[in-house]
Amino acid sequence: MTAGVVASGVLCRRALREIPRVPGRIVFPMLIPIVQMVLFASVFENFGQYRTGGAGSSLDFLAAGQVALSVLVGAGGAGFQMVQDIDSGFFDKLRVAPIPRLSIVAGLLATDAVRLSFHVLVVTCVALALGAKLASGVLGLLAMMLLGGFFGAMWSGIALNVALRTKNAEITGASNVLIFPLYFG
């Protein structure tokens, strides 16, 4: 293993340990999609009677969108973690440490990938509890978690880049406005 991979792993574990201290990074990004799914599941319950093509219920269609939404809404944690590290002075200590600078960024993005994979799991379990079908089985769920984590980490890179350039939590949070075109698309 190279020093960069080890350093990224250590920084990832450090950031994962901090997640319980800020439960809003886990709860709130999942809350919006779960509430929407519960509300819209009953609204569109009979919509499946009017088939225009395809198979499956409206809940199956809705669940997939809410899983993606939970990843998009939650994909900013790396930026906020970076601003927190900059404000506390920990980032300056990392910059002088004998580790590759890329490992600092990679560790935070890996943390978001793990956290957002958990989002996929929880939102999918709620969808299954509401009656959605998971046609791909457990392997499909694992693939969804992997892809959700990977896509979320890529999207988190935007907030991380904004955080590194501005060092400001408000501007980093405002970068999430880019989610809305994807959300409505």
PDB file of N, CA, C and O in Angstrom, residues 3-64:
ATOM      1  N   ALA A   3       1.679   5.267   0.677  1.00  0.00           N
ATOM      2  CA  ALA A   3       1.440   6.179   1.800  1.00  0.00           C
ATOM      3  C   ALA A   3       0.162   6.981   1.613  1.00  0.00           C
ATOM      4  O   ALA A   3      -0.544   7.278   2.577  1.00  0.00           O
ATOM      5  N   GLY A   4      -0.159   7.321   0.364  1.00  0.00           N
ATOM      6  CA  GLY A   4      -1.362   8.103   0.097  1.00  0.00           C
ATOM      7  C   GLY A   4      -2.638   7.343   0.403  1.00  0.00           C
ATOM      8  O   GLY A   4      -3.593   7.893   0.949  1.00  0.00           O
ATOM      9  N   VAL A   5      -2.654   6.048   0.074  1.00  0.00           N
ATOM     10  CA  VAL A   5      -3.835   5.232   0.341  1.00  0.00           C
ATOM     11  C   VAL A   5      -4.020   5.048   1.849  1.00  0.00           C
ATOM     12  O   VAL A   5      -5.138   5.141   2.370  1.00  0.00           O
ATOM     13  N   VAL A   6      -2.928   4.811   2.542  1.00  0.00           N
ATOM     14  CA  VAL A   6      -2.995   4.654   4.002  1.00  0.00           C
ATOM     15  C   VAL A   6      -3.468   5.957   4.647  1.00  0.00           C
ATOM     16  O   VAL A   6      -4.343   5.952   5.520  1.00  0.00           O
ATOM     17  N   ALA A   7      -2.904   7.074   4.222  1.00  0.00           N
ATOM     18  CA  ALA A   7      -3.302   8.375   4.790  1.00  0.00           C
ATOM     19  C   ALA A   7      -4.766   8.672   4.486  1.00  0.00           C
ATOM     20  O   ALA A   7      -5.495   9.174   5.355  1.00  0.00           O
ATOM     21  N   SER A   8      -5.218   8.352   3.278  1.00  0.00           N
ATOM     22  CA  SER A   8      -6.630   8.559   2.940  1.00  0.00           C
ATOM     23  C   SER A   8      -7.526   7.712   3.826  1.00  0.00           C
ATOM     24  O   SER A   8      -8.570   8.182   4.295  1.00  0.00           O
ATOM     25  N   GLY A   9      -7.124   6.467   4.068  1.00  0.00           N
ATOM     26  CA  GLY A   9      -7.904   5.588   4.938  1.00  0.00           C
ATOM     27  C   GLY A   9      -7.980   6.104   6.365  1.00  0.00           C
ATOM     28  O   GLY A   9      -9.040   6.057   6.994  1.00  0.00           O
ATOM     29  N   VAL A  10      -6.864   6.601   6.868  1.00  0.00           N
ATOM     30  CA  VAL A  10      -6.847   7.140   8.232  1.00  0.00           C
ATOM     31  C   VAL A  10      -7.744   8.376   8.323  1.00  0.00           C
ATOM     32  O   VAL A  10      -8.527   8.521   9.277  1.00  0.00           O
ATOM     33  N   LEU A  11      -7.655   9.261   7.342  1.00  0.00           N
ATOM     34  CA  LEU A  11      -8.488  10.467   7.354  1.00  0.00           C
ATOM     35  C   LEU A  11      -9.960  10.126   7.155  1.00  0.00           C
ATOM     36  O   LEU A  11     -10.841  10.788   7.716  1.00  0.00           O
ATOM     37  N   CYS A  12     -10.238   9.100   6.375  1.00  0.00           N
ATOM     38  CA  CYS A  12     -11.622   8.642   6.193  1.00  0.00           C
ATOM     39  C   CYS A  12     -12.186   8.124   7.511  1.00  0.00           C
ATOM     40  O   CYS A  12     -13.298   8.488   7.895  1.00  0.00           O
ATOM     41  N   ARG A  13     -11.424   7.293   8.209  1.00  0.00           N
ATOM     42  CA  ARG A  13     -11.884   6.772   9.508  1.00  0.00           C
ATOM     43  C   ARG A  13     -12.092   7.904  10.509  1.00  0.00           C
ATOM     44  O   ARG A  13     -13.048   7.873  11.289  1.00  0.00           O
ATOM     45  N   ARG A  14     -11.216   8.894  10.484  1.00  0.00           N
ATOM     46  CA  ARG A  14     -11.360  10.033  11.389  1.00  0.00           C
ATOM     47  C   ARG A  14     -12.666  10.766  11.120  1.00  0.00           C
ATOM     48  O   ARG A  14     -13.429  11.087  12.036  1.00  0.00           O
ATOM     49  N   ALA A  15     -12.949  11.031   9.845  1.00  0.00           N
ATOM     50  CA  ALA A  15     -14.176  11.746   9.493  1.00  0.00           C
ATOM     51  C   ALA A  15     -15.413  10.895   9.783  1.00  0.00           C
ATOM     52  O   ALA A  15     -16.457  11.429  10.171  1.00  0.00           O
ATOM     53  N   LEU A  16     -15.325   9.578   9.602  1.00  0.00           N
ATOM     54  CA  LEU A  16     -16.464   8.711   9.922  1.00  0.00           C
ATOM     55  C   LEU A  16     -16.757   8.711  11.419  1.00  0.00           C
ATOM     56  O   LEU A  16     -17.925   8.644  11.828  1.00  0.00           O
ATOM     57  N   ARG A  17     -15.723   8.804  12.234  1.00  0.00           N
ATOM     58  CA  ARG A  17     -15.926   8.861  13.684  1.00  0.00           C
ATOM     59  C   ARG A  17     -16.603  10.157  14.103  1.00  0.00           C
ATOM     60  O   ARG A  17     -17.245  10.210  15.155  1.00  0.00           O
ATOM     61  N   GLU A  18     -16.462  11.200  13.313  1.00  0.00           N
ATOM     62  CA  GLU A  18     -17.061  12.485  13.666  1.00  0.00           C
ATOM     63  C   GLU A  18     -18.526  12.583  13.261  1.00  0.00           C
ATOM     64  O   GLU A  18     -19.227  13.485  13.709  1.00  0.00           O
ATOM     65  N   ILE A  19     -18.999  11.692  12.422  1.00  0.00           N
ATOM     66  CA  ILE A  19     -20.386  11.769  11.945  1.00  0.00           C
ATOM     67  C   ILE A  19     -21.397  11.710  13.092  1.00  0.00           C
ATOM     68  O   ILE A  19     -22.345  12.500  13.098  1.00  0.00           O
ATOM     69  N   PRO A  20     -21.240  10.818  14.087  1.00  0.00           N
ATOM     70  CA  PRO A  20     -22.225  10.818  15.180  1.00  0.00           C
ATOM     71  C   PRO A  20     -22.278  12.133  15.959  1.00  0.00           C
ATOM     72  O   PRO A  20     -23.296  12.441  16.575  1.00  0.00           O
ATOM     73  N   ARG A  21     -21.214  12.915  15.908  1.00  0.00           N
ATOM     74  CA  ARG A  21     -21.221  14.207  16.614  1.00  0.00           C
ATOM     75  C   ARG A  21     -22.060  15.246  15.888  1.00  0.00           C
ATOM     76  O   ARG A  21     -22.466  16.238  16.482  1.00  0.00           O
ATOM     77  N   VAL A  22     -22.284  15.022  14.585  1.00  0.00           N
ATOM     78  CA  VAL A  22     -23.111  15.930  13.791  1.00  0.00           C
ATOM     79  C   VAL A  22     -24.170  15.068  13.092  1.00  0.00           C
ATOM     80  O   VAL A  22     -24.072  14.798  11.899  1.00  0.00           O
ATOM     81  N   PRO A  23     -25.178  14.610  13.826  1.00  0.00           N
ATOM     82  CA  PRO A  23     -26.147  13.677  13.244  1.00  0.00           C
ATOM     83  C   PRO A  23     -26.974  14.286  12.112  1.00  0.00           C
ATOM     84  O   PRO A  23     -27.549  13.559  11.311  1.00  0.00           O
ATOM     85  N   GLY A  24     -26.986  15.593  12.017  1.00  0.00           N
ATOM     86  CA  GLY A  24     -27.717  16.240  10.928  1.00  0.00           C
ATOM     87  C   GLY A  24     -27.189  15.864   9.557  1.00  0.00           C
ATOM     88  O   GLY A  24     -27.920  15.873   8.576  1.00  0.00           O
ATOM     89  N   ARG A  25     -25.915  15.510   9.475  1.00  0.00           N
ATOM     90  CA  ARG A  25     -25.343  15.103   8.185  1.00  0.00           C
ATOM     91  C   ARG A  25     -25.876  13.751   7.733  1.00  0.00           C
ATOM     92  O   ARG A  25     -25.785  13.415   6.563  1.00  0.00           O
ATOM     93  N   ILE A  26     -26.408  12.982   8.650  1.00  0.00           N
ATOM     94  CA  ILE A  26     -27.002  11.694   8.300  1.00  0.00           C
ATOM     95  C   ILE A  26     -28.519  11.834   8.185  1.00  0.00           C
ATOM     96  O   ILE A  26     -29.122  11.404   7.220  1.00  0.00           O
ATOM     97  N   VAL A  27     -29.145  12.444   9.176  1.00  0.00           N
ATOM     98  CA  VAL A  27     -30.604  12.444   9.282  1.00  0.00           C
ATOM     99  C   VAL A  27     -31.267  13.342   8.250  1.00  0.00           C
ATOM    100  O   VAL A  27     -32.163  12.901   7.513  1.00  0.00           O
ATOM    101  N   PHE A  28     -30.867  14.597   8.154  1.00  0.00           N
ATOM    102  CA  PHE A  28     -31.596  15.533   7.310  1.00  0.00           C
ATOM    103  C   PHE A  28     -31.550  15.209   5.820  1.00  0.00           C
ATOM    104  O   PHE A  28     -32.569  15.335   5.143  1.00  0.00           O
ATOM    105  N   PRO A  29     -30.433  14.769   5.266  1.00  0.00           N
ATOM    106  CA  PRO A  29     -30.470  14.415   3.843  1.00  0.00           C
ATOM    107  C   PRO A  29     -31.373  13.224   3.528  1.00  0.00           C
ATOM    108  O   PRO A  29     -31.862  13.104   2.413  1.00  0.00           O
ATOM    109  N   MET A  30     -31.623  12.361   4.499  1.00  0.00           N
ATOM    110  CA  MET A  30     -32.534  11.240   4.269  1.00  0.00           C
ATOM    111  C   MET A  30     -33.972  11.609   4.591  1.00  0.00           C
ATOM    112  O   MET A  30     -34.897  10.978   4.086  1.00  0.00           O
ATOM    113  N   LEU A  31     -34.164  12.609   5.427  1.00  0.00           N
ATOM    114  CA  LEU A  31     -35.504  12.958   5.885  1.00  0.00           C
ATOM    115  C   LEU A  31     -36.391  13.442   4.738  1.00  0.00           C
ATOM    116  O   LEU A  31     -37.540  13.001   4.607  1.00  0.00           O
ATOM    117  N   ILE A  32     -35.880  14.324   3.901  1.00  0.00           N
ATOM    118  CA  ILE A  32     -36.675  14.872   2.794  1.00  0.00           C
ATOM    119  C   ILE A  32     -37.123  13.759   1.841  1.00  0.00           C
ATOM    120  O   ILE A  32     -38.324  13.651   1.551  1.00  0.00           O
ATOM    121  N   PRO A  33     -36.226  12.907   1.336  1.00  0.00           N
ATOM    122  CA  PRO A  33     -36.682  11.846   0.434  1.00  0.00           C
ATOM    123  C   PRO A  33     -37.642  10.853   1.084  1.00  0.00           C
ATOM    124  O   PRO A  33     -38.594  10.400   0.446  1.00  0.00           O
ATOM    125  N   ILE A  34     -37.415  10.526   2.356  1.00  0.00           N
ATOM    126  CA  ILE A  34     -38.309   9.566   3.019  1.00  0.00           C
ATOM    127  C   ILE A  34     -39.691  10.160   3.207  1.00  0.00           C
ATOM    128  O   ILE A  34     -40.706   9.502   2.943  1.00  0.00           O
ATOM    129  N   VAL A  35     -39.759  11.419   3.631  1.00  0.00           N
ATOM    130  CA  VAL A  35     -41.062  12.064   3.806  1.00  0.00           C
ATOM    131  C   VAL A  35     -41.786  12.174   2.466  1.00  0.00           C
ATOM    132  O   VAL A  35     -42.986  11.889   2.369  1.00  0.00           O
ATOM    133  N   GLN A  36     -41.068  12.560   1.424  1.00  0.00           N
ATOM    134  CA  GLN A  36     -41.701  12.647   0.110  1.00  0.00           C
ATOM    135  C   GLN A  36     -42.201  11.283  -0.349  1.00  0.00           C
ATOM    136  O   GLN A  36     -43.280  11.177  -0.927  1.00  0.00           O
ATOM    137  N   MET A  37     -41.418  10.259  -0.113  1.00  0.00           N
ATOM    138  CA  MET A  37     -41.820   8.925  -0.550  1.00  0.00           C
ATOM    139  C   MET A  37     -43.068   8.466   0.203  1.00  0.00           C
ATOM    140  O   MET A  37     -43.988   7.916  -0.407  1.00  0.00           O
ATOM    141  N   VAL A  38     -43.117   8.695   1.487  1.00  0.00           N
ATOM    142  CA  VAL A  38     -44.284   8.287   2.269  1.00  0.00           C
ATOM    143  C   VAL A  38     -45.520   9.056   1.816  1.00  0.00           C
ATOM    144  O   VAL A  38     -46.599   8.477   1.620  1.00  0.00           O
ATOM    145  N   LEU A  39     -45.378  10.358   1.615  1.00  0.00           N
ATOM    146  CA  LEU A  39     -46.529  11.164   1.202  1.00  0.00           C
ATOM    147  C   LEU A  39     -46.981  10.837  -0.225  1.00  0.00           C
ATOM    148  O   LEU A  39     -48.164  10.640  -0.483  1.00  0.00           O
ATOM    149  N   PHE A  40     -46.033  10.781  -1.160  1.00  0.00           N
ATOM    150  CA  PHE A  40     -46.401  10.547  -2.545  1.00  0.00           C
ATOM    151  C   PHE A  40     -46.802   9.105  -2.823  1.00  0.00           C
ATOM    152  O   PHE A  40     -47.495   8.835  -3.801  1.00  0.00           O
ATOM    153  N   ALA A  41     -46.388   8.172  -1.974  1.00  0.00           N
ATOM    154  CA  ALA A  41     -46.793   6.777  -2.165  1.00  0.00           C
ATOM    155  C   ALA A  41     -48.305   6.652  -2.053  1.00  0.00           C
ATOM    156  O   ALA A  41     -48.933   5.942  -2.835  1.00  0.00           O
ATOM    157  N   SER A  42     -48.885   7.358  -1.112  1.00  0.00           N
ATOM    158  CA  SER A  42     -50.341   7.291  -0.974  1.00  0.00           C
ATOM    159  C   SER A  42     -51.043   8.122  -2.046  1.00  0.00           C
ATOM    160  O   SER A  42     -52.119   7.756  -2.507  1.00  0.00           O
ATOM    161  N   VAL A  43     -50.435   9.210  -2.462  1.00  0.00           N
ATOM    162  CA  VAL A  43     -51.047  10.048  -3.495  1.00  0.00           C
ATOM    163  C   VAL A  43     -51.099   9.316  -4.833  1.00  0.00           C
ATOM    164  O   VAL A  43     -52.113   9.339  -5.533  1.00  0.00           O
ATOM    165  N   PHE A  44     -50.013   8.644  -5.185  1.00  0.00           N
ATOM    166  CA  PHE A  44     -49.926   7.976  -6.478  1.00  0.00           C
ATOM    167  C   PHE A  44     -50.260   6.488  -6.406  1.00  0.00           C
ATOM    168  O   PHE A  44     -49.957   5.736  -7.321  1.00  0.00           O
ATOM    169  N   GLU A  45     -50.901   6.070  -5.322  1.00  0.00           N
ATOM    170  CA  GLU A  45     -51.179   4.653  -5.119  1.00  0.00           C
ATOM    171  C   GLU A  45     -51.970   4.036  -6.265  1.00  0.00           C
ATOM    172  O   GLU A  45     -51.680   2.932  -6.716  1.00  0.00           O
ATOM    173  N   ASN A  46     -52.964   4.731  -6.769  1.00  0.00           N
ATOM    174  CA  ASN A  46     -53.803   4.190  -7.831  1.00  0.00           C
ATOM    175  C   ASN A  46     -53.348   4.614  -9.217  1.00  0.00           C
ATOM    176  O   ASN A  46     -54.001   4.291 -10.207  1.00  0.00           O
ATOM    177  N   PHE A  47     -52.242   5.313  -9.277  1.00  0.00           N
ATOM    178  CA  PHE A  47     -51.761   5.791 -10.578  1.00  0.00           C
ATOM    179  C   PHE A  47     -51.346   4.638 -11.483  1.00  0.00           C
ATOM    180  O   PHE A  47     -51.432   4.733 -12.691  1.00  0.00           O
ATOM    181  N   GLY A  48     -50.933   3.520 -10.892  1.00  0.00           N
ATOM    182  CA  GLY A  48     -50.512   2.354 -11.663  1.00  0.00           C
ATOM    183  C   GLY A  48     -51.635   1.725 -12.457  1.00  0.00           C
ATOM    184  O   GLY A  48     -51.391   0.941 -13.375  1.00  0.00           O
ATOM    185  N   GLN A  49     -52.900   2.055 -12.140  1.00  0.00           N
ATOM    186  CA  GLN A  49     -54.031   1.516 -12.888  1.00  0.00           C
ATOM    187  C   GLN A  49     -54.074   2.068 -14.305  1.00  0.00           C
ATOM    188  O   GLN A  49     -54.649   1.458 -15.193  1.00  0.00           O
ATOM    189  N   TYR A  50     -53.469   3.211 -14.517  1.00  0.00           N
ATOM    190  CA  TYR A  50     -53.497   3.863 -15.826  1.00  0.00           C
ATOM    191  C   TYR A  50     -52.150   3.653 -16.507  1.00  0.00           C
ATOM    192  O   TYR A  50     -51.335   4.551 -16.578  1.00  0.00           O
ATOM    193  N   ARG A  51     -51.933   2.467 -16.968  1.00  0.00           N
ATOM    194  CA  ARG A  51     -50.642   2.112 -17.549  1.00  0.00           C
ATOM    195  C   ARG A  51     -50.484   2.775 -18.915  1.00  0.00           C
ATOM    196  O   ARG A  51     -51.356   2.702 -19.763  1.00  0.00           O
ATOM    197  N   THR A  52     -49.347   3.401 -19.078  1.00  0.00           N
ATOM    198  CA  THR A  52     -49.012   3.986 -20.377  1.00  0.00           C
ATOM    199  C   THR A  52     -47.802   3.298 -20.965  1.00  0.00           C
ATOM    200  O   THR A  52     -47.267   3.722 -21.961  1.00  0.00           O
ATOM    201  N   GLY A  53     -47.352   2.252 -20.350  1.00  0.00           N
ATOM    202  CA  GLY A  53     -46.188   1.519 -20.821  1.00  0.00           C
ATOM    203  C   GLY A  53     -45.309   1.157 -19.651  1.00  0.00           C
ATOM    204  O   GLY A  53     -45.293   1.826 -18.629  1.00  0.00           O
ATOM    205  N   GLY A  54     -44.589   0.087 -19.792  1.00  0.00           N
ATOM    206  CA  GLY A  54     -43.698  -0.339 -18.724  1.00  0.00           C
ATOM    207  C   GLY A  54     -44.442  -1.132 -17.671  1.00  0.00           C
ATOM    208  O   GLY A  54     -45.664  -1.248 -17.698  1.00  0.00           O
ATOM    209  N   ALA A  55     -43.690  -1.678 -16.777  1.00  0.00           N
ATOM    210  CA  ALA A  55     -44.283  -2.474 -15.705  1.00  0.00           C
ATOM    211  C   ALA A  55     -43.834  -1.906 -14.373  1.00  0.00           C
ATOM    212  O   ALA A  55     -42.922  -1.102 -14.298  1.00  0.00           O
ATOM    213  N   GLY A  56     -44.480  -2.351 -13.326  1.00  0.00           N
ATOM    214  CA  GLY A  56     -44.107  -1.899 -11.999  1.00  0.00           C
ATOM    215  C   GLY A  56     -45.070  -0.849 -11.489  1.00  0.00           C
ATOM    216  O   GLY A  56     -45.855  -0.269 -12.236  1.00  0.00           O
ATOM    217  N   SER A  57     -44.996  -0.622 -10.209  1.00  0.00           N
ATOM    218  CA  SER A  57     -45.899   0.336  -9.590  1.00  0.00           C
ATOM    219  C   SER A  57     -45.281   1.727  -9.593  1.00  0.00           C
ATOM    220  O   SER A  57     -44.092   1.899  -9.842  1.00  0.00           O
ATOM    221  N   SER A  58     -46.120   2.683  -9.280  1.00  0.00           N
ATOM    222  CA  SER A  58     -45.612   4.054  -9.184  1.00  0.00           C
ATOM    223  C   SER A  58     -44.645   4.177  -8.008  1.00  0.00           C
ATOM    224  O   SER A  58     -43.725   4.988  -8.043  1.00  0.00           O
ATOM    225  N   LEU A  59     -44.829   3.353  -6.974  1.00  0.00           N
ATOM    226  CA  LEU A  59     -43.917   3.389  -5.829  1.00  0.00           C
ATOM    227  C   LEU A  59     -42.522   2.927  -6.234  1.00  0.00           C
ATOM    228  O   LEU A  59     -41.530   3.487  -5.777  1.00  0.00           O
ATOM    229  N   ASP A  60     -42.442   1.932  -7.104  1.00  0.00           N
ATOM    230  CA  ASP A  60     -41.130   1.484  -7.584  1.00  0.00           C
ATOM    231  C   ASP A  60     -40.411   2.623  -8.305  1.00  0.00           C
ATOM    232  O   ASP A  60     -39.217   2.835  -8.121  1.00  0.00           O
ATOM    233  N   PHE A  61     -41.143   3.340  -9.127  1.00  0.00           N
ATOM    234  CA  PHE A  61     -40.581   4.480  -9.862  1.00  0.00           C
ATOM    235  C   PHE A  61     -40.196   5.599  -8.902  1.00  0.00           C
ATOM    236  O   PHE A  61     -39.110   6.177  -9.000  1.00  0.00           O
ATOM    237  N   LEU A  62     -41.071   5.884  -7.962  1.00  0.00           N
ATOM    238  CA  LEU A  62     -40.837   6.951  -6.991  1.00  0.00           C
ATOM    239  C   LEU A  62     -39.650   6.619  -6.085  1.00  0.00           C
ATOM    240  O   LEU A  62     -38.832   7.490  -5.777  1.00  0.00           O
ATOM    241  N   ALA A  63     -39.521   5.375  -5.684  1.00  0.00           N
ATOM    242  CA  ALA A  63     -38.443   4.974  -4.774  1.00  0.00           C
ATOM    243  C   ALA A  63     -37.078   5.206  -5.403  1.00  0.00           C
ATOM    244  O   ALA A  63     -36.157   5.674  -4.731  1.00  0.00           O
ATOM    245  N   ALA A  64     -36.953   4.889  -6.674  1.00  0.00           N
ATOM    246  CA  ALA A  64     -35.663   5.092  -7.343  1.00  0.00           C
ATOM    247  C   ALA A  64     -35.276   6.568  -7.339  1.00  0.00           C
ATOM    248  O   ALA A  64     -34.120   6.918  -7.086  1.00  0.00           O
TER     249      ALA A  64
END
